[in-house]
Amino acid sequence: MRPRPSGSPARSSHDHTALELNCRHIVETAAQLLNSRRVSLLIPDETGEQLRFGYAVGMPGDSWRKLRVPIDSPIAGQVFRTQEEIIVGAEEAARVARSPYESCFFASMPLICEPLNSGSGSIGVLNITDKAGGQEYTLEEINILRQFTRTAALALNSVLTRQKLDLTR
């Protein structure tokens, strides 16, 4: 790795690009794994009080880039705070949500909202919905997603840690 020239900004466009590229790969891979048309990855914004979209597919254009979700909101905010998944409209063997499904962003069923956790806590939320054919997610698909999100969280945490380190230099 090349050292940063003195006087260069602590957060380079490369770091921002690396984060968005990582989020994009996570979202697109999850969409393929679960054959879903609407997938998004939310990560905390700079204030830590809201979640912003790191990347999304299945939403009109780039509309997701401007959206923010309060950390205290139902569904994604709850998953981020509790580090526990919410699954609505899946096989009975899967856990069902503790609260009603209320979201203007993902108004289709079934829905899986899966946390991305690191050793220090929650670093993001992966929302998956609008499965092709309108079918429910199977327990096998949910288990595959759980395994994938563990690996995705490691990759995301690596990029976020790099950004934090660069800010301290």
Coordinates of N, CA and C in Angstrom, one line a residue:
M1 N 0.8 -1.2 0.0 CA 0.0 0.0 0.0 C 0.9 1.2 0.0
R2 N 0.6 2.2 -0.9 CA 1.4 3.4 -1.0 C 1.0 4.4 0.2
P3 N 2.0 5.0 0.8 CA 1.6 6.0 1.8 C 0.9 7.2 1.1
R4 N 0.0 7.8 1.9 CA -0.7 9.0 1.4 C 0.2 10.2 1.4
P5 N 0.2 11.0 0.3 CA 1.0 12.2 0.3 C 0.6 13.2 1.4
S6 N 1.5 13.9 2.0 CA 1.1 14.8 3.0 C 0.2 15.9 2.4
G7 N -0.8 16.3 3.2 CA -1.7 17.3 2.8 C -2.9 16.8 2.0
S8 N -2.9 15.4 1.7 CA -4.0 14.9 1.0 C -5.2 14.6 1.9
P9 N -6.4 14.6 1.4 CA -7.5 14.5 2.3 C -7.5 13.1 3.0
A10 N -8.0 13.1 4.2 CA -8.0 11.8 5.0 C -9.0 10.8 4.4
R11 N -10.1 11.3 3.8 CA -11.0 10.4 3.2 C -11.0 10.6 1.7
S12 N -10.4 9.7 1.0 CA -10.2 9.9 -0.5 C -11.4 9.4 -1.2
S13 N -11.5 9.8 -2.5 CA -12.6 9.2 -3.3 C -12.5 7.7 -3.5
H14 N -11.2 7.3 -3.4 CA -11.0 5.8 -3.5 C -11.7 5.1 -2.4
D15 N -11.6 5.6 -1.1 CA -12.2 5.0 0.0 C -13.7 4.9 -0.2
H16 N -14.3 6.1 -0.7 CA -15.8 6.1 -0.9 C -16.2 5.1 -2.0
T17 N -15.4 5.1 -3.0 CA -15.6 4.1 -4.1 C -15.5 2.7 -3.6
A18 N -14.5 2.4 -2.8 CA -14.4 1.0 -2.2 C -15.6 0.6 -1.4
L19 N -16.1 1.6 -0.6 CA -17.3 1.3 0.2 C -18.5 1.0 -0.7
E20 N -18.7 1.9 -1.7 CA -19.9 1.6 -2.5 C -19.7 0.4 -3.4
L21 N -18.5 0.1 -3.8 CA -18.3 -1.1 -4.6 C -18.6 -2.4 -3.8
N22 N -18.1 -2.3 -2.5 CA -18.3 -3.4 -1.6 C -19.8 -3.6 -1.4
C23 N -20.5 -2.5 -1.1 CA -22.0 -2.6 -0.9 C -22.7 -3.1 -2.1
R24 N -22.2 -2.7 -3.3 CA -22.8 -3.1 -4.5 C -22.7 -4.7 -4.7
H25 N -21.5 -5.1 -4.4 CA -21.2 -6.6 -4.6 C -22.1 -7.4 -3.6
I26 N -22.2 -6.9 -2.4 CA -23.1 -7.6 -1.4 C -24.5 -7.6 -1.9
V27 N -25.1 -6.5 -2.3 CA -26.5 -6.4 -2.7 C -26.7 -7.3 -4.0
E28 N -25.8 -7.2 -4.9 CA -26.1 -7.9 -6.2 C -25.9 -9.5 -5.9
T29 N -25.0 -9.8 -5.1 CA -24.8 -11.3 -4.8 C -26.1 -11.8 -4.0
A30 N -26.5 -11.0 -3.0 CA -27.7 -11.4 -2.3 C -28.9 -11.6 -3.2
A31 N -29.1 -10.6 -4.2 CA -30.2 -10.7 -5.1 C -30.1 -11.9 -6.0
Q32 N -28.9 -12.3 -6.4 CA -28.8 -13.5 -7.2 C -29.0 -14.8 -6.3
L33 N -28.4 -14.8 -5.1 CA -28.6 -16.0 -4.2 C -30.1 -16.3 -4.0
L34 N -30.9 -15.2 -3.7 CA -32.3 -15.5 -3.3 C -33.2 -15.1 -4.5
N35 N -32.7 -14.9 -5.7 CA -33.6 -14.7 -6.8 C -34.6 -13.6 -6.5
S36 N -34.1 -12.4 -6.0 CA -34.9 -11.3 -5.6 C -34.7 -10.1 -6.4
R37 N -35.7 -9.3 -6.6 CA -35.6 -8.1 -7.5 C -35.4 -6.8 -6.7
R38 N -35.6 -6.9 -5.4 CA -35.4 -5.6 -4.6 C -34.5 -6.0 -3.4
V39 N -33.3 -5.4 -3.4 CA -32.4 -5.7 -2.3 C -31.7 -4.4 -2.0
S40 N -31.5 -4.1 -0.7 CA -30.7 -2.9 -0.3 C -29.8 -3.2 0.9
L41 N -28.8 -2.5 1.0 CA -27.9 -2.5 2.1 C -27.9 -1.2 2.8
L42 N -28.2 -1.1 4.0 CA -28.2 0.1 4.8 C -27.0 0.1 5.8
I43 N -26.4 1.3 5.9 CA -25.2 1.4 6.8 C -25.4 2.7 7.5
P44 N -24.8 2.9 8.7 CA -25.0 4.1 9.5 C -24.4 5.3 8.7
D45 N -25.1 6.4 8.8 CA -24.6 7.6 8.2 C -23.5 8.2 9.2
E46 N -23.0 9.4 8.8 CA -21.9 10.0 9.6 C -22.4 10.4 11.0
T47 N -23.7 10.7 11.2 CA -24.1 11.0 12.5 C -24.4 9.8 13.4
G48 N -24.5 8.7 12.8 CA -24.8 7.5 13.6 C -26.3 7.4 14.1
E49 N -27.1 8.4 13.6 CA -28.5 8.4 14.1 C -29.5 7.9 13.0
Q50 N -28.9 7.7 11.8 CA -29.8 7.3 10.7 C -29.0 6.2 9.9
L51 N -29.7 5.4 9.1 CA -29.1 4.5 8.2 C -29.3 5.1 6.8
R52 N -28.2 5.0 6.0 CA -28.3 5.4 4.6 C -28.1 4.2 3.8
F53 N -28.5 4.3 2.5 CA -28.4 3.2 1.6 C -26.9 3.2 1.1
G54 N -26.3 2.0 1.3 CA -24.9 1.8 0.7 C -25.1 1.5 -0.7
Y55 N -26.1 0.7 -1.1 CA -26.4 0.4 -2.4 C -27.8 -0.3 -2.4
A56 N -28.5 -0.2 -3.6 CA -29.8 -0.9 -3.7 C -30.1 -1.2 -5.2
V57 N -30.8 -2.3 -5.3 CA -31.3 -2.7 -6.7 C -32.8 -2.8 -6.5
G58 N -33.5 -2.5 -7.6 CA -35.0 -2.7 -7.6 C -35.7 -1.4 -7.2
M59 N -35.0 -0.3 -6.9 CA -35.6 0.9 -6.6 C -35.4 1.9 -7.8
P60 N -36.4 2.8 -8.0 CA -36.3 3.6 -9.2 C -35.0 4.4 -9.3
G61 N -34.2 4.3 -10.4 CA -33.0 5.1 -10.6 C -32.1 5.0 -9.4
D62 N -31.6 6.2 -9.0 CA -30.7 6.4 -7.9 C -31.5 7.0 -6.7
S63 N -32.8 6.8 -6.6 CA -33.6 7.5 -5.6 C -33.1 7.1 -4.2
W64 N -32.6 5.9 -4.1 CA -32.1 5.4 -2.8 C -31.0 6.2 -2.2
R65 N -30.2 6.9 -3.1 CA -29.0 7.6 -2.6 C -29.4 8.7 -1.6
K66 N -30.6 9.3 -1.7 CA -31.0 10.4 -0.9 C -31.8 10.0 0.4
L67 N -32.2 8.7 0.4 CA -33.0 8.3 1.5 C -32.3 8.0 2.8
R68 N -32.9 8.3 3.9 CA -32.3 8.0 5.2 C -33.4 7.3 6.0
V69 N -33.0 6.3 6.9 CA -33.9 5.6 7.7 C -33.5 5.8 9.2
P70 N -34.4 6.4 10.0 CA -34.0 6.6 11.4 C -33.6 5.3 12.1
I71 N -32.6 5.3 12.9 CA -32.2 4.1 13.7 C -33.3 3.6 14.5
D72 N -34.2 4.5 15.0 CA -35.3 4.0 15.9 C -36.5 3.6 15.1
S73 N -36.4 3.4 13.8 CA -37.6 3.0 13.0 C -37.8 1.5 13.1
P74 N -39.1 1.1 12.7 CA -39.3 -0.3 12.7 C -38.6 -1.0 11.5
I75 N -38.5 -2.3 11.5 CA -37.9 -3.1 10.5 C -36.4 -2.9 10.5
A76 N -35.9 -2.1 9.5 CA -34.4 -2.0 9.4 C -33.8 -1.4 10.6
G77 N -34.4 -0.3 11.2 CA -33.8 0.2 12.4 C -33.8 -0.7 13.6
Q78 N -34.9 -1.5 13.7 CA -35.0 -2.5 14.7 C -33.9 -3.6 14.6
V79 N -33.7 -4.0 13.3 CA -32.7 -5.1 13.1 C -31.3 -4.5 13.4
F80 N -31.1 -3.3 13.0 CA -29.8 -2.7 13.3 C -29.5 -2.6 14.8
R81 N -30.5 -2.1 15.5 CA -30.4 -1.9 17.0 C -30.3 -3.2 17.7
T82 N -31.1 -4.2 17.4 CA -31.1 -5.5 18.1 C -30.1 -6.5 17.6
Q83 N -29.6 -6.3 16.4 CA -28.8 -7.3 15.7 C -29.5 -8.6 15.5
E84 N -30.8 -8.6 15.4 CA -31.6 -9.8 15.1 C -32.4 -9.6 13.8
E85 N -32.4 -10.7 13.1 CA -33.2 -10.7 11.8 C -34.7 -10.5 12.0
I86 N -35.3 -10.1 10.9 CA -36.8 -10.1 10.8 C -37.1 -10.8 9.5
I87 N -38.0 -11.7 9.6 CA -38.4 -12.5 8.4 C -39.9 -12.4 8.4
V88 N -40.5 -12.0 7.3 CA -41.9 -11.9 7.1 C -42.3 -12.7 5.9
G89 N -43.2 -13.6 6.0 CA -43.7 -14.3 4.8 C -42.7 -15.4 4.3
A90 N -42.1 -16.1 5.3 CA -41.3 -17.3 4.9 C -41.8 -18.5 5.5
E91 N -41.2 -19.7 5.3 CA -41.7 -20.9 5.8 C -41.9 -20.8 7.3
E92 N -42.8 -21.6 7.8 CA -43.1 -21.5 9.3 C -41.9 -21.8 10.1
A93 N -40.9 -22.5 9.6 CA -39.7 -22.9 10.4 C -38.9 -21.6 10.7
A94 N -39.0 -20.6 9.9 CA -38.2 -19.4 10.1 C -38.9 -18.5 11.2
R95 N -38.1 -17.7 11.9 CA -38.7 -16.8 12.8 C -39.5 -15.7 12.1
V96 N -40.6 -15.3 12.7 CA -41.5 -14.3 12.2 C -41.3 -13.0 12.9
A97 N -41.5 -11.9 12.3 CA -41.3 -10.6 12.9 C -42.1 -10.4 14.2
R98 N -41.5 -9.6 15.1 CA -42.2 -9.3 16.3 C -43.2 -8.1 16.2
S99 N -43.0 -7.3 15.1 CA -43.9 -6.2 14.9 C -44.5 -6.2 13.5
P100 N -45.6 -5.5 13.3 CA -46.2 -5.5 12.0 C -45.3 -5.0 10.9
Y101 N -45.4 -5.4 9.7 CA -44.6 -5.0 8.6 C -45.1 -3.6 8.2
E102 N -44.3 -2.6 8.4 CA -44.6 -1.2 8.0 C -43.4 -0.5 7.4
S103 N -43.5 -0.4 6.1 CA -42.4 0.3 5.4 C -42.8 0.8 4.1
C104 N -42.5 2.1 3.9 CA -42.8 2.7 2.6 C -41.8 2.3 1.6
F105 N -40.6 1.8 2.0 CA -39.5 1.5 1.1 C -39.6 0.1 0.5
F106 N -40.1 -0.8 1.3 CA -40.2 -2.2 0.9 C -41.6 -2.7 1.2
A107 N -42.5 -2.3 0.3 CA -43.9 -2.6 0.5 C -44.3 -3.9 -0.2
S108 N -43.4 -4.8 -0.3 CA -43.8 -6.1 -0.9 C -43.4 -7.2 0.1
M109 N -44.0 -8.4 -0.1 CA -43.7 -9.5 0.7 C -43.3 -10.6 -0.2
P110 N -42.6 -11.6 0.2 CA -42.0 -11.7 1.6 C -40.8 -10.8 1.8
L111 N -40.4 -10.6 3.0 CA -39.3 -9.7 3.3 C -38.3 -10.4 4.3
I112 N -37.0 -10.3 4.0 CA -36.0 -10.7 5.0 C -35.2 -9.5 5.3
C113 N -35.0 -9.2 6.5 CA -34.1 -8.1 6.9 C -33.1 -8.7 7.9
E114 N -31.9 -8.7 7.4 CA -30.8 -9.5 8.0 C -29.7 -8.5 8.5
P115 N -29.3 -8.6 9.8 CA -28.2 -7.7 10.2 C -26.8 -8.2 9.7
L116 N -26.0 -7.2 9.5 CA -24.6 -7.5 9.3 C -23.8 -7.0 10.5
N117 N -23.3 -8.0 11.2 CA -22.7 -7.7 12.5 C -21.2 -7.9 12.5
S118 N -20.5 -7.1 13.3 CA -19.0 -7.3 13.5 C -18.8 -7.5 15.0
G119 N -17.6 -7.7 15.3 CA -17.3 -8.0 16.8 C -17.7 -6.8 17.6
S120 N -17.8 -5.6 17.1 CA -18.1 -4.4 17.8 C -19.6 -4.0 17.7
G121 N -20.4 -4.8 17.0 CA -21.8 -4.5 16.9 C -22.3 -4.5 15.5
S122 N -23.4 -3.9 15.3 CA -24.1 -3.9 14.0 C -23.4 -2.8 13.1
I123 N -23.2 -3.3 11.9 CA -22.5 -2.4 10.9 C -23.4 -2.1 9.7
G124 N -24.5 -2.9 9.6 CA -25.4 -2.7 8.5 C -26.6 -3.6 8.5
V125 N -27.5 -3.4 7.6 CA -28.7 -4.2 7.5 C -29.0 -4.5 6.0
L126 N -29.2 -5.8 5.7 CA -29.5 -6.2 4.3 C -31.0 -6.5 4.2
N127 N -31.7 -5.8 3.3 CA -33.1 -6.0 3.1 C -33.3 -6.7 1.8
I128 N -34.1 -7.8 1.8 CA -34.3 -8.6 0.6 C -35.8 -8.8 0.5
T129 N -36.4 -8.5 -0.7 CA -37.8 -8.7 -0.9 C -38.0 -8.9 -2.4
D130 N -39.3 -9.1 -2.7 CA -39.7 -9.2 -4.1 C -39.1 -10.3 -4.8
K131 N -39.2 -11.5 -4.2 CA -38.7 -12.7 -4.9 C -39.4 -13.0 -6.2
A132 N -38.6 -13.3 -7.2 CA -39.1 -13.6 -8.5 C -40.2 -14.7 -8.4
G133 N -41.3 -14.6 -9.0 CA -42.4 -15.6 -9.0 C -43.3 -15.4 -7.8
G134 N -43.0 -14.4 -6.9 CA -43.8 -14.1 -5.7 C -43.8 -15.2 -4.7
Q135 N -42.9 -16.1 -4.7 CA -42.9 -17.2 -3.8 C -42.3 -16.8 -2.4
E136 N -42.5 -17.6 -1.4 CA -41.9 -17.3 -0.1 C -40.4 -17.8 -0.2
Y137 N -39.6 -17.3 0.7 CA -38.2 -17.8 0.8 C -38.3 -19.1 1.6
T138 N -37.5 -20.0 1.2 CA -37.4 -21.3 1.9 C -36.4 -21.2 3.0
L139 N -36.5 -22.2 3.9 CA -35.6 -22.2 5.1 C -34.2 -22.4 4.5
E140 N -34.0 -23.2 3.5 CA -32.7 -23.4 2.9 C -32.1 -22.1 2.4
E141 N -32.9 -21.3 1.7 CA -32.5 -20.0 1.2 C -32.1 -19.0 2.4
I142 N -32.9 -19.1 3.4 CA -32.6 -18.2 4.6 C -31.3 -18.6 5.2
N143 N -31.1 -19.9 5.3 CA -29.8 -20.4 5.9 C -28.6 -20.0 5.0
I144 N -28.8 -20.1 3.7 CA -27.7 -19.6 2.8 C -27.4 -18.2 3.0
L145 N -28.5 -17.4 3.1 CA -28.4 -15.9 3.3 C -27.6 -15.6 4.6
R146 N -28.0 -16.4 5.7 CA -27.3 -16.2 7.0 C -25.8 -16.4 6.9
Q147 N -25.4 -17.4 6.2 CA -24.0 -17.7 6.0 C -23.4 -16.6 5.1
F148 N -24.1 -16.2 4.1 CA -23.5 -15.1 3.2 C -23.4 -13.8 4.0
T149 N -24.3 -13.5 4.9 CA -24.2 -12.2 5.6 C -23.1 -12.2 6.6
R150 N -22.7 -13.3 7.1 CA -21.5 -13.4 8.0 C -20.3 -13.0 7.2
T151 N -20.1 -13.5 6.0 CA -19.0 -13.2 5.1 C -19.1 -11.8 4.6
A152 N -20.2 -11.3 4.2 CA -20.4 -10.0 3.8 C -20.1 -9.0 4.9
A153 N -20.4 -9.3 6.1 CA -20.1 -8.4 7.2 C -18.6 -8.3 7.4
L154 N -17.9 -9.3 7.2 CA -16.4 -9.3 7.3 C -15.9 -8.3 6.3
A155 N -16.3 -8.5 5.0 CA -15.9 -7.6 4.0 C -16.2 -6.2 4.2
L156 N -17.5 -5.9 4.6 CA -17.9 -4.5 4.9 C -17.1 -3.9 6.0
N157 N -16.9 -4.7 7.1 CA -16.2 -4.2 8.2 C -14.7 -3.9 7.9
S158 N -14.2 -4.6 7.0 CA -12.8 -4.4 6.5 C -12.7 -3.0 5.8
V159 N -13.7 -2.7 5.0 CA -13.7 -1.4 4.3 C -13.9 -0.3 5.3
L160 N -14.9 -0.5 6.2 CA -15.2 0.6 7.2 C -14.0 0.8 8.1
T161 N -13.3 -0.2 8.5 CA -12.2 -0.1 9.4 C -11.1 0.7 8.6
R162 N -10.9 0.4 7.4 CA -9.9 1.1 6.6 C -10.2 2.6 6.5
Q163 N -11.5 2.9 6.3 CA -11.9 4.3 6.3 C -11.6 5.0 7.6
K164 N -11.9 4.3 8.7 CA -11.6 4.9 10.0 C -10.2 5.1 10.3
L165 N -9.3 4.2 9.9 CA -7.9 4.3 10.0 C -7.4 5.5 9.2
D166 N -7.9 5.6 8.0 CA -7.4 6.7 7.1 C -7.8 8.1 7.7
L167 N -9.0 8.1 8.4 CA -9.4 9.4 9.0 C -8.5 9.8 10.2
T168 N -7.9 8.8 10.8 CA -7.0 9.1 12.0 C -5.6 9.4 11.6
R169 N -5.2 9.3 10.3 CA -3.9 9.6 9.9 C -3.7 11.1 9.6

